[in-house]
PDB file of C-alpha atoms in Angstrom:
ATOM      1  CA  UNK A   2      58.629  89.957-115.947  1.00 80.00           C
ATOM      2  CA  UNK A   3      55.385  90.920-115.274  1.00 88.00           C
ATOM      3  CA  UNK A   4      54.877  88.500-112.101  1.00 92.00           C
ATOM      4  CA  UNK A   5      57.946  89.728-110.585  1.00 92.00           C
ATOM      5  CA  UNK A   6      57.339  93.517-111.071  1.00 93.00           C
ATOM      6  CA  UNK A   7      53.960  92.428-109.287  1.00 94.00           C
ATOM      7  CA  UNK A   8      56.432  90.901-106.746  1.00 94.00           C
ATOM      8  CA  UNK A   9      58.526  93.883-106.500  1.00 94.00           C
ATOM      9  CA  UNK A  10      55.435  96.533-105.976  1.00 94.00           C
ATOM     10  CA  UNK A  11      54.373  93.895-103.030  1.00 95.00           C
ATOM     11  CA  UNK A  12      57.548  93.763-101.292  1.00 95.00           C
ATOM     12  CA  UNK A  13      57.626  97.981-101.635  1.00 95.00           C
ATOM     13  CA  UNK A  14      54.383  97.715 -99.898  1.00 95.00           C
ATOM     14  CA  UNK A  15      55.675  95.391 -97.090  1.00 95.00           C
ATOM     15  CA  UNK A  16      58.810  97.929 -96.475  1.00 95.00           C
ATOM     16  CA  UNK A  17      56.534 100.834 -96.568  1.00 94.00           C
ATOM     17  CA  UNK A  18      54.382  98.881 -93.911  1.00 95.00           C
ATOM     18  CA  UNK A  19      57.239  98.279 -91.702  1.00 94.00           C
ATOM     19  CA  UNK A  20      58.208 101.964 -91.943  1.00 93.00           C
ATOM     20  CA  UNK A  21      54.767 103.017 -90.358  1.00 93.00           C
ATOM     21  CA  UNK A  22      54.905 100.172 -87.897  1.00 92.00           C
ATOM     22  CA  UNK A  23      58.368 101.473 -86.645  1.00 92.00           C
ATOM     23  CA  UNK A  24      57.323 105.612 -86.872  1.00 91.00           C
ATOM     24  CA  UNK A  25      54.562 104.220 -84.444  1.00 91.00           C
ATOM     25  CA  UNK A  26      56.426 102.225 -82.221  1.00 90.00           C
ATOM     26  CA  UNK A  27      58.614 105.103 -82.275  1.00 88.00           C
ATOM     27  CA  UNK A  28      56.122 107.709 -81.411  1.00 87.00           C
ATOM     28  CA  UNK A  29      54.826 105.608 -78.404  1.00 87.00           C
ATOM     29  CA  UNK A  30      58.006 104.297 -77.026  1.00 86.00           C
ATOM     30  CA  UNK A  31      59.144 107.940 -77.051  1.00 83.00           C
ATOM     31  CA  UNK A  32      56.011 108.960 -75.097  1.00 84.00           C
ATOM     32  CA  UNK A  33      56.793 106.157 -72.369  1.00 84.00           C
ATOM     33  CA  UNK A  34      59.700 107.004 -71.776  1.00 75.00           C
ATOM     34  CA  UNK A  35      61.073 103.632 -73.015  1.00 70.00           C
ATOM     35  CA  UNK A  36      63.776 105.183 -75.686  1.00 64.00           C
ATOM     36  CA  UNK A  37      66.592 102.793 -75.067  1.00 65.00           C
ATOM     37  CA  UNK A  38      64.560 100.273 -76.150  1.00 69.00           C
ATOM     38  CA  UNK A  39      65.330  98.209 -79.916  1.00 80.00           C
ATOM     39  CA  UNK A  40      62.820  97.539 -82.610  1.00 83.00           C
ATOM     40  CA  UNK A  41      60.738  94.528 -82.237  1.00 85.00           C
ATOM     41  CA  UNK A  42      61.787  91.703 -83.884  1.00 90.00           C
ATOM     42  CA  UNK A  43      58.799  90.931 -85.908  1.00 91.00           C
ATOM     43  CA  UNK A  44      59.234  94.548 -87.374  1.00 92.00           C
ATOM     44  CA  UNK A  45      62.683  93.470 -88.550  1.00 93.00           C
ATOM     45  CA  UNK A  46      62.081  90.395 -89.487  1.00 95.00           C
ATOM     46  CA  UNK A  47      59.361  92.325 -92.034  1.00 94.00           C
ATOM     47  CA  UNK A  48      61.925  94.602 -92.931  1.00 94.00           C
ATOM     48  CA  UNK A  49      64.612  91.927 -93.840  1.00 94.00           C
ATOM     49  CA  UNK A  50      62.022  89.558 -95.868  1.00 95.00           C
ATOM     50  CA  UNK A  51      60.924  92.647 -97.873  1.00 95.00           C
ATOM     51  CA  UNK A  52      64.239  93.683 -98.528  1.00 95.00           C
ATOM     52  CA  UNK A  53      65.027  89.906 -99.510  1.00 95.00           C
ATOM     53  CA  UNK A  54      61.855  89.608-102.023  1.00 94.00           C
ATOM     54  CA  UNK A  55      62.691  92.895-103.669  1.00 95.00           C
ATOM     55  CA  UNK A  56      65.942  92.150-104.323  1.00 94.00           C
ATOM     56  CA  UNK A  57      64.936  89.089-105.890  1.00 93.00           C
ATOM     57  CA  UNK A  58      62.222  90.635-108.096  1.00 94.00           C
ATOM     58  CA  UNK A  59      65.078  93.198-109.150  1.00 94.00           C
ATOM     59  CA  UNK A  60      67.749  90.674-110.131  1.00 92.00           C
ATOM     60  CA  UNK A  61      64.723  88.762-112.341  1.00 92.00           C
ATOM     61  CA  UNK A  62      64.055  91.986-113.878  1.00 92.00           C
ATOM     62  CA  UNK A  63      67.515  92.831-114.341  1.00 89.00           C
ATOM     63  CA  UNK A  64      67.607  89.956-116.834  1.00 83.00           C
ATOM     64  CA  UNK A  65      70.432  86.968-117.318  1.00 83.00           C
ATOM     65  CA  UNK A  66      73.438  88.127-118.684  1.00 85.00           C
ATOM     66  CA  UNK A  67      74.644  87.386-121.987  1.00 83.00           C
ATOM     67  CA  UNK A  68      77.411  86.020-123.924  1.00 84.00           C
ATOM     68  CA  UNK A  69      80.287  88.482-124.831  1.00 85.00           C
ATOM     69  CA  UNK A  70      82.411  86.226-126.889  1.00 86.00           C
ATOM     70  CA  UNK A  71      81.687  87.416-130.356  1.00 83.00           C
ATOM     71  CA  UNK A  72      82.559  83.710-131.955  1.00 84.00           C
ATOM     72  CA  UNK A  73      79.822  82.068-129.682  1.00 82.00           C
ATOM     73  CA  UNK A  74      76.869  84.261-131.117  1.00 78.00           C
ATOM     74  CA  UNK A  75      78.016  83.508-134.947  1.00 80.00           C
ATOM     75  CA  UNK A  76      78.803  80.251-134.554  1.00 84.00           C
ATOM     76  CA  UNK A  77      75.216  78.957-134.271  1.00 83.00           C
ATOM     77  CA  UNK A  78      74.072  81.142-137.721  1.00 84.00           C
ATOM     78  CA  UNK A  79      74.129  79.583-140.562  1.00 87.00           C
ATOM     79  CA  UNK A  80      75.742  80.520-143.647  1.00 87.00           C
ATOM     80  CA  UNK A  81      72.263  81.689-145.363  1.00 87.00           C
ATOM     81  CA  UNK A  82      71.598  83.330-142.494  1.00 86.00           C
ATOM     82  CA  UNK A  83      74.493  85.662-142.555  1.00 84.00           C
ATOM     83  CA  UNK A  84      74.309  86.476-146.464  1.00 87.00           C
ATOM     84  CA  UNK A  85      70.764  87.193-146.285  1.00 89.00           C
ATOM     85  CA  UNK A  86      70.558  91.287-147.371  1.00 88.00           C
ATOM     86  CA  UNK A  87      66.905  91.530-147.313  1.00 84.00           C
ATOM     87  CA  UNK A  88      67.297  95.701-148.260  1.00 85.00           C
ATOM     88  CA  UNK A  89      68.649  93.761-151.417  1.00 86.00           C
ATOM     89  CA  UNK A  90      65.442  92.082-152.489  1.00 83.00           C
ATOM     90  CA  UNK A  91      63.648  92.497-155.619  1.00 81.00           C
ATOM     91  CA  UNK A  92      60.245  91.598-156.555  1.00 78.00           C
ATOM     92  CA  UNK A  93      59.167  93.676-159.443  1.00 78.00           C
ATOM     93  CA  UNK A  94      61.173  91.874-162.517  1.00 80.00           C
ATOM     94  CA  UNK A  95      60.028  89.885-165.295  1.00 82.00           C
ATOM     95  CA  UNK A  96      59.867  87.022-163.802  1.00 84.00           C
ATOM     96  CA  UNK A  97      56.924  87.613-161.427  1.00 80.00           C
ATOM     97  CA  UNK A  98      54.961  87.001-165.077  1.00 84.00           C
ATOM     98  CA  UNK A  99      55.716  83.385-163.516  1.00 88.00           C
ATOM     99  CA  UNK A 100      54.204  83.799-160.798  1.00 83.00           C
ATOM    100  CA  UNK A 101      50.364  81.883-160.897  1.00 85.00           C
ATOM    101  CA  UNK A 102      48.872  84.868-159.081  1.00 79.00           C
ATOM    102  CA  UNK A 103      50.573  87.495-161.901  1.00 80.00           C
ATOM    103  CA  UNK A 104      47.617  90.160-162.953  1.00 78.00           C
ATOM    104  CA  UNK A 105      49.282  91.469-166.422  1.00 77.00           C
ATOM    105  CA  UNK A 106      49.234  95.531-166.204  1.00 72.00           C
ATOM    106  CA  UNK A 107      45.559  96.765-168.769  1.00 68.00           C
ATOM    107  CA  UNK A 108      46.573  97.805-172.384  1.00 66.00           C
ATOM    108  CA  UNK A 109      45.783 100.729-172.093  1.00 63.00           C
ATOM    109  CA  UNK A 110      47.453 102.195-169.227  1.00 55.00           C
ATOM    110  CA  UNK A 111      50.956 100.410-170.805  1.00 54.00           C
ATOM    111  CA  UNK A 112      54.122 102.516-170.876  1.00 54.00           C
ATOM    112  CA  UNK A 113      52.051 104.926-168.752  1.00 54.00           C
ATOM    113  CA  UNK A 114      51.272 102.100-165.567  1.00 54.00           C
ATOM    114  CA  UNK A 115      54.947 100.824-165.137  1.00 60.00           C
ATOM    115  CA  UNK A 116      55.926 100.282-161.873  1.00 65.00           C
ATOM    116  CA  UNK A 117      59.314 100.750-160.552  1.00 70.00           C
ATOM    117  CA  UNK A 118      61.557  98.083-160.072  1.00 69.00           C
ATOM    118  CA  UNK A 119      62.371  98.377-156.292  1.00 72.00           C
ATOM    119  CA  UNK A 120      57.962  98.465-155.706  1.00 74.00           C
ATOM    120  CA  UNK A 121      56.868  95.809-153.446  1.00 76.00           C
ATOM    121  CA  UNK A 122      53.696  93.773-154.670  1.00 73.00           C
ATOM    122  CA  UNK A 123      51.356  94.277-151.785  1.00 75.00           C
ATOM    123  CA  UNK A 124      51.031  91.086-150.616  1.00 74.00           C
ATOM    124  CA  UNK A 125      54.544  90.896-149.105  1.00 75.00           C
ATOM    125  CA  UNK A 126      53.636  93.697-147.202  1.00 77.00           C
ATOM    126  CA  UNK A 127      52.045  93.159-144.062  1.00 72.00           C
TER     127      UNK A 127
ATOM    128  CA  UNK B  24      89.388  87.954-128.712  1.00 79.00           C
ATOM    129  CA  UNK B  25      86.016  89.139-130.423  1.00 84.00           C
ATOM    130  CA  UNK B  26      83.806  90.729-128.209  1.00 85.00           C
ATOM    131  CA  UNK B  27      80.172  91.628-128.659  1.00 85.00           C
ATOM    132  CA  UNK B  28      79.415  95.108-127.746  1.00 86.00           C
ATOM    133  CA  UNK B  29      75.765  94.807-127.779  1.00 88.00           C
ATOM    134  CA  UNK B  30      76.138  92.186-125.016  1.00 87.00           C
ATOM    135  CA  UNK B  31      79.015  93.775-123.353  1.00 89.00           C
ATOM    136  CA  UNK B  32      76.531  96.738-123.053  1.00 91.00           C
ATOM    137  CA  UNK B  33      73.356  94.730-122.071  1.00 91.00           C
ATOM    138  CA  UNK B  34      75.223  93.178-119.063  1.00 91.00           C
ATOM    139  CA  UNK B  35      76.704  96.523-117.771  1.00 91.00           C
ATOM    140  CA  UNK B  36      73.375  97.767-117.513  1.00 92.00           C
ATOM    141  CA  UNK B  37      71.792  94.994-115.663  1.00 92.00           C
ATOM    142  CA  UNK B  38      74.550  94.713-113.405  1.00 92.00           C
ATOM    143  CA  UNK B  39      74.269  98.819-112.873  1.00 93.00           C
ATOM    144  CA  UNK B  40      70.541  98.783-112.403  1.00 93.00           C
ATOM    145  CA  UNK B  41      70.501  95.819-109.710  1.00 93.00           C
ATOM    146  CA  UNK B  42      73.127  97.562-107.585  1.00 94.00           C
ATOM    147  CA  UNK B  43      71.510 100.770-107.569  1.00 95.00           C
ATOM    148  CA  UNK B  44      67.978  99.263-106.794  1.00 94.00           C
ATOM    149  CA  UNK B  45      70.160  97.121-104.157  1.00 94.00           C
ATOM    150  CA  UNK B  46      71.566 100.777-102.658  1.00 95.00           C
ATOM    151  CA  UNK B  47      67.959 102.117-102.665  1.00 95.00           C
ATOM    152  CA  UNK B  48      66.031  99.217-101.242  1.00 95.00           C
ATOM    153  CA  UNK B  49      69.311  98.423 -99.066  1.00 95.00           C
ATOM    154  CA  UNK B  50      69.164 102.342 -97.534  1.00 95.00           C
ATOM    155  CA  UNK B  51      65.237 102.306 -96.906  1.00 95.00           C
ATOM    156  CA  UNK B  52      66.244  99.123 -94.942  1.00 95.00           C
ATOM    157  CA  UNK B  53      68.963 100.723 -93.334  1.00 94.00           C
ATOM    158  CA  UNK B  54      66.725 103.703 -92.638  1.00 93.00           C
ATOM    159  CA  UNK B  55      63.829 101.958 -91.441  1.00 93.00           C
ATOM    160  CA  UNK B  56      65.932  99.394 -88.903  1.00 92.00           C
ATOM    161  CA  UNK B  57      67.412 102.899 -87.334  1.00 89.00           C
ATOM    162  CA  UNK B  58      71.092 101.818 -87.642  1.00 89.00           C
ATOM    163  CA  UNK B  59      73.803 104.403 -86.944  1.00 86.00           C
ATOM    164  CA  UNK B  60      77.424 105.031 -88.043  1.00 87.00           C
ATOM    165  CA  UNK B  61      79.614 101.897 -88.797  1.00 93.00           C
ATOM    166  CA  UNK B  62      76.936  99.645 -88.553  1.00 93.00           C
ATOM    167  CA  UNK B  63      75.027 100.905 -91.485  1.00 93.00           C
ATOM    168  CA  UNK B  64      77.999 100.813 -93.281  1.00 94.00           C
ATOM    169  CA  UNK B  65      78.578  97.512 -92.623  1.00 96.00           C
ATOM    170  CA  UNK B  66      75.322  96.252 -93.541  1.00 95.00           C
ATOM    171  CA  UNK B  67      75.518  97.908 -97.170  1.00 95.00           C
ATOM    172  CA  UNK B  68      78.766  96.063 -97.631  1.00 95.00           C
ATOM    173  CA  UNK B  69      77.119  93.135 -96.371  1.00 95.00           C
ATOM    174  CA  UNK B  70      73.889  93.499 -98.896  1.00 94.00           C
ATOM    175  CA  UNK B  71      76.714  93.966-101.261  1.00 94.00           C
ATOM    176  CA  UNK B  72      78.884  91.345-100.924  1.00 94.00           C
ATOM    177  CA  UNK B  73      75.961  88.982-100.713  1.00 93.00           C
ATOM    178  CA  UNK B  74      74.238  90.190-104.327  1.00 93.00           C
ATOM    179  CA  UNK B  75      77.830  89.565-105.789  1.00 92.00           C
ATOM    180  CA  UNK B  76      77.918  85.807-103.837  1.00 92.00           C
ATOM    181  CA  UNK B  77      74.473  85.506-105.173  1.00 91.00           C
ATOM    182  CA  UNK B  78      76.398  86.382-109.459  1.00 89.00           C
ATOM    183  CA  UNK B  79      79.039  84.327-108.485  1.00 89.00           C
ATOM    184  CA  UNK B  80      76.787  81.556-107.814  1.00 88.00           C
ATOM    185  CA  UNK B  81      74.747  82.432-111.217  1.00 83.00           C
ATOM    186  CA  UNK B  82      77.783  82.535-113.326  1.00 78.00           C
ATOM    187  CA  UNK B  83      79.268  79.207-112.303  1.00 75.00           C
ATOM    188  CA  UNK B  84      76.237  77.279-113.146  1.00 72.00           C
ATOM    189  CA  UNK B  85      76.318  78.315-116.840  1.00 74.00           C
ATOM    190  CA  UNK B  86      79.866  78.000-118.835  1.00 72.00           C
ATOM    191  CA  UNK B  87      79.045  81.315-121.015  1.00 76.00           C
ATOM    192  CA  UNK B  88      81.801  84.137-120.792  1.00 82.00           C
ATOM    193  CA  UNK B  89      79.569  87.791-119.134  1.00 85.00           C
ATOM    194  CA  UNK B  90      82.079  89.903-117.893  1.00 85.00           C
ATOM    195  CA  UNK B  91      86.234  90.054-118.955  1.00 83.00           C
ATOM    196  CA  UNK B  92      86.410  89.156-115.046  1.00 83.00           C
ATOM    197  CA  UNK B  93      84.692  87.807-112.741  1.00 83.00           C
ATOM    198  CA  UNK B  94      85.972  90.089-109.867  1.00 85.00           C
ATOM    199  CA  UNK B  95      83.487  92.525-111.924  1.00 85.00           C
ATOM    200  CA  UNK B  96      80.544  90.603-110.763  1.00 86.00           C
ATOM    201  CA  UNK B  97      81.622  91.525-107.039  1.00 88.00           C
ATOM    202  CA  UNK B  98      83.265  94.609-107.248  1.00 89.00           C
ATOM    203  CA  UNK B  99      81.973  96.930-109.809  1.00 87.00           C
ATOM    204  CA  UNK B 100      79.736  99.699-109.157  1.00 90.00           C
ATOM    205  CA  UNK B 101      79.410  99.038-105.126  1.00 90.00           C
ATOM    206  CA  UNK B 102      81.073 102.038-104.307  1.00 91.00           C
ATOM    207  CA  UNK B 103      79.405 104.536-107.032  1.00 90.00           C
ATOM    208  CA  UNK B 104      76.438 103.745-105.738  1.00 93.00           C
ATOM    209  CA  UNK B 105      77.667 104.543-101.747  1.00 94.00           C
ATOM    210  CA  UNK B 106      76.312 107.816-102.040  1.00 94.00           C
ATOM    211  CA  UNK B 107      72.722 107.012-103.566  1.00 94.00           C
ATOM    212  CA  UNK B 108      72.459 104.373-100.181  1.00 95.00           C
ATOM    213  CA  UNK B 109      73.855 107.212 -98.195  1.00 95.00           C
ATOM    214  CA  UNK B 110      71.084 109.612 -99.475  1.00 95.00           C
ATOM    215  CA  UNK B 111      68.393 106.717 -99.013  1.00 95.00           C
ATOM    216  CA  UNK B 112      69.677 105.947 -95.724  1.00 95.00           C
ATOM    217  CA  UNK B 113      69.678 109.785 -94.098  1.00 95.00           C
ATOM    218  CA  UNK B 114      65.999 110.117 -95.759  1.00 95.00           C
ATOM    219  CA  UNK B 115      64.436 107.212 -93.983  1.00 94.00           C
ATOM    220  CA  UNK B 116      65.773 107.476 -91.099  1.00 94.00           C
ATOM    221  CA  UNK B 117      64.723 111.147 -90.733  1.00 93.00           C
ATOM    222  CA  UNK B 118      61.216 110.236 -92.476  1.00 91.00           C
ATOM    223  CA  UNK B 119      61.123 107.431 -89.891  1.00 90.00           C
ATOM    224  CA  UNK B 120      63.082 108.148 -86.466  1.00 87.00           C
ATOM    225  CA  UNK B 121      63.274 111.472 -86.033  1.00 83.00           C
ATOM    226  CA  UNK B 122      59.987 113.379 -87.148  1.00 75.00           C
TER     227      UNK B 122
END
């Protein structure tokens, strides 16, 4: 992505380049009195390859299409996958006391230092 | 059939943001080679067919399902964008031949 925005910011140079080249050739042909004249190839030939490169810096960045089909996405989850609610988890009942690295709440502070259920311990959080 | 709207989405998008950038880049090219009349018509529909040649030839490789047709990959959005190549197309050529 980030090679072929490089790309694409390159090949925007080589247009702009080929712009000035022609302006010039313009501004003297125009002066000699040679106006029939066409563009010199080498300035098209610039013209077309940085047309060519941008375009195929754009369609990278554009990105790969994906599948539509609905079935084809859910087919490879797995059933644990789907069911898993995780706005549904609790951590904060009685059976973290199980847990080896349960502190019990101080004596004193009990009925007064009770969590709420729905709390997160702090080492889930990140 | 069950579609996926978050895909169907995602690939509307690409494919709209490649043909613009291909009317942009396509009428600074136009611009900058100093065609006139039909001829710079016929090279956007050239640039044009060839980016939807270049889909079609994307699309048959894989067997994954992107658009409901594929006469999308080719069609779609070419002439919506007619008028931003147009605009590009005056621009240069005015930034380029004429002052």
């Amino acid at each position: 992505m980030a090679f072929f925005k490089a790309v694409l910011f390159m090949s925007l140079g080589v247009l702009f380049h080929a712009a000035y080249s022609v302006a010039e050739w313009r501004y003297y042909s125009r002066k000699t009195d040679q106006d029939t004249e066409s563009i010199p190839w080498d300035i098209i030939i610039q013209t077309l390859a940085g047309f060519l490169l941008a375009m195929i810096a754009v369609l990278n960045i554009a990105g790969e299409f994906k599948e539509i089909r609905a079935t084809v996405e859910l087919s490879q989850k797995s059933w644990e996958d789907v069911r898993n609610r995780p706005s549904f988890y609790l951590f904060n009942h009685r059976a973290m006391a199980l847990s080896p690295d349960y502190v019990p709440p101080s004596p004193s502070a009990s009925g007064m230092g009770r969590s709420h259920l729905t709390k997160i311990p702090d080492k889930y959080l990140s | 059939m069950p579609l996926n709207p978050r895909n169907v989405m995602l690939n509307t998008k690409s494919l709209n943001f490649s043909r613009t950038a291909l009317s942009v880049l396509g009428g600074g090219v136009a611009g900058i080679l100093g065609l006139t009349s039909i001829l710079g018509f016929l090279f956007y529909f050239a640039a044009s067919g060839l980016l939807g040649l270049v889909y079609l030839m994307q699309s048959s490789r894989s067997d994954g399902m992107f658009f409901l047709s594929k006469q999308q990959l080719v069609t779609s959005y070419v002439f919506e964008n007619l008028f931003t190549y147009i605009l590009m197309w005056t621009l240069v050529y005015g930034c380029v031949h004429v002052y």
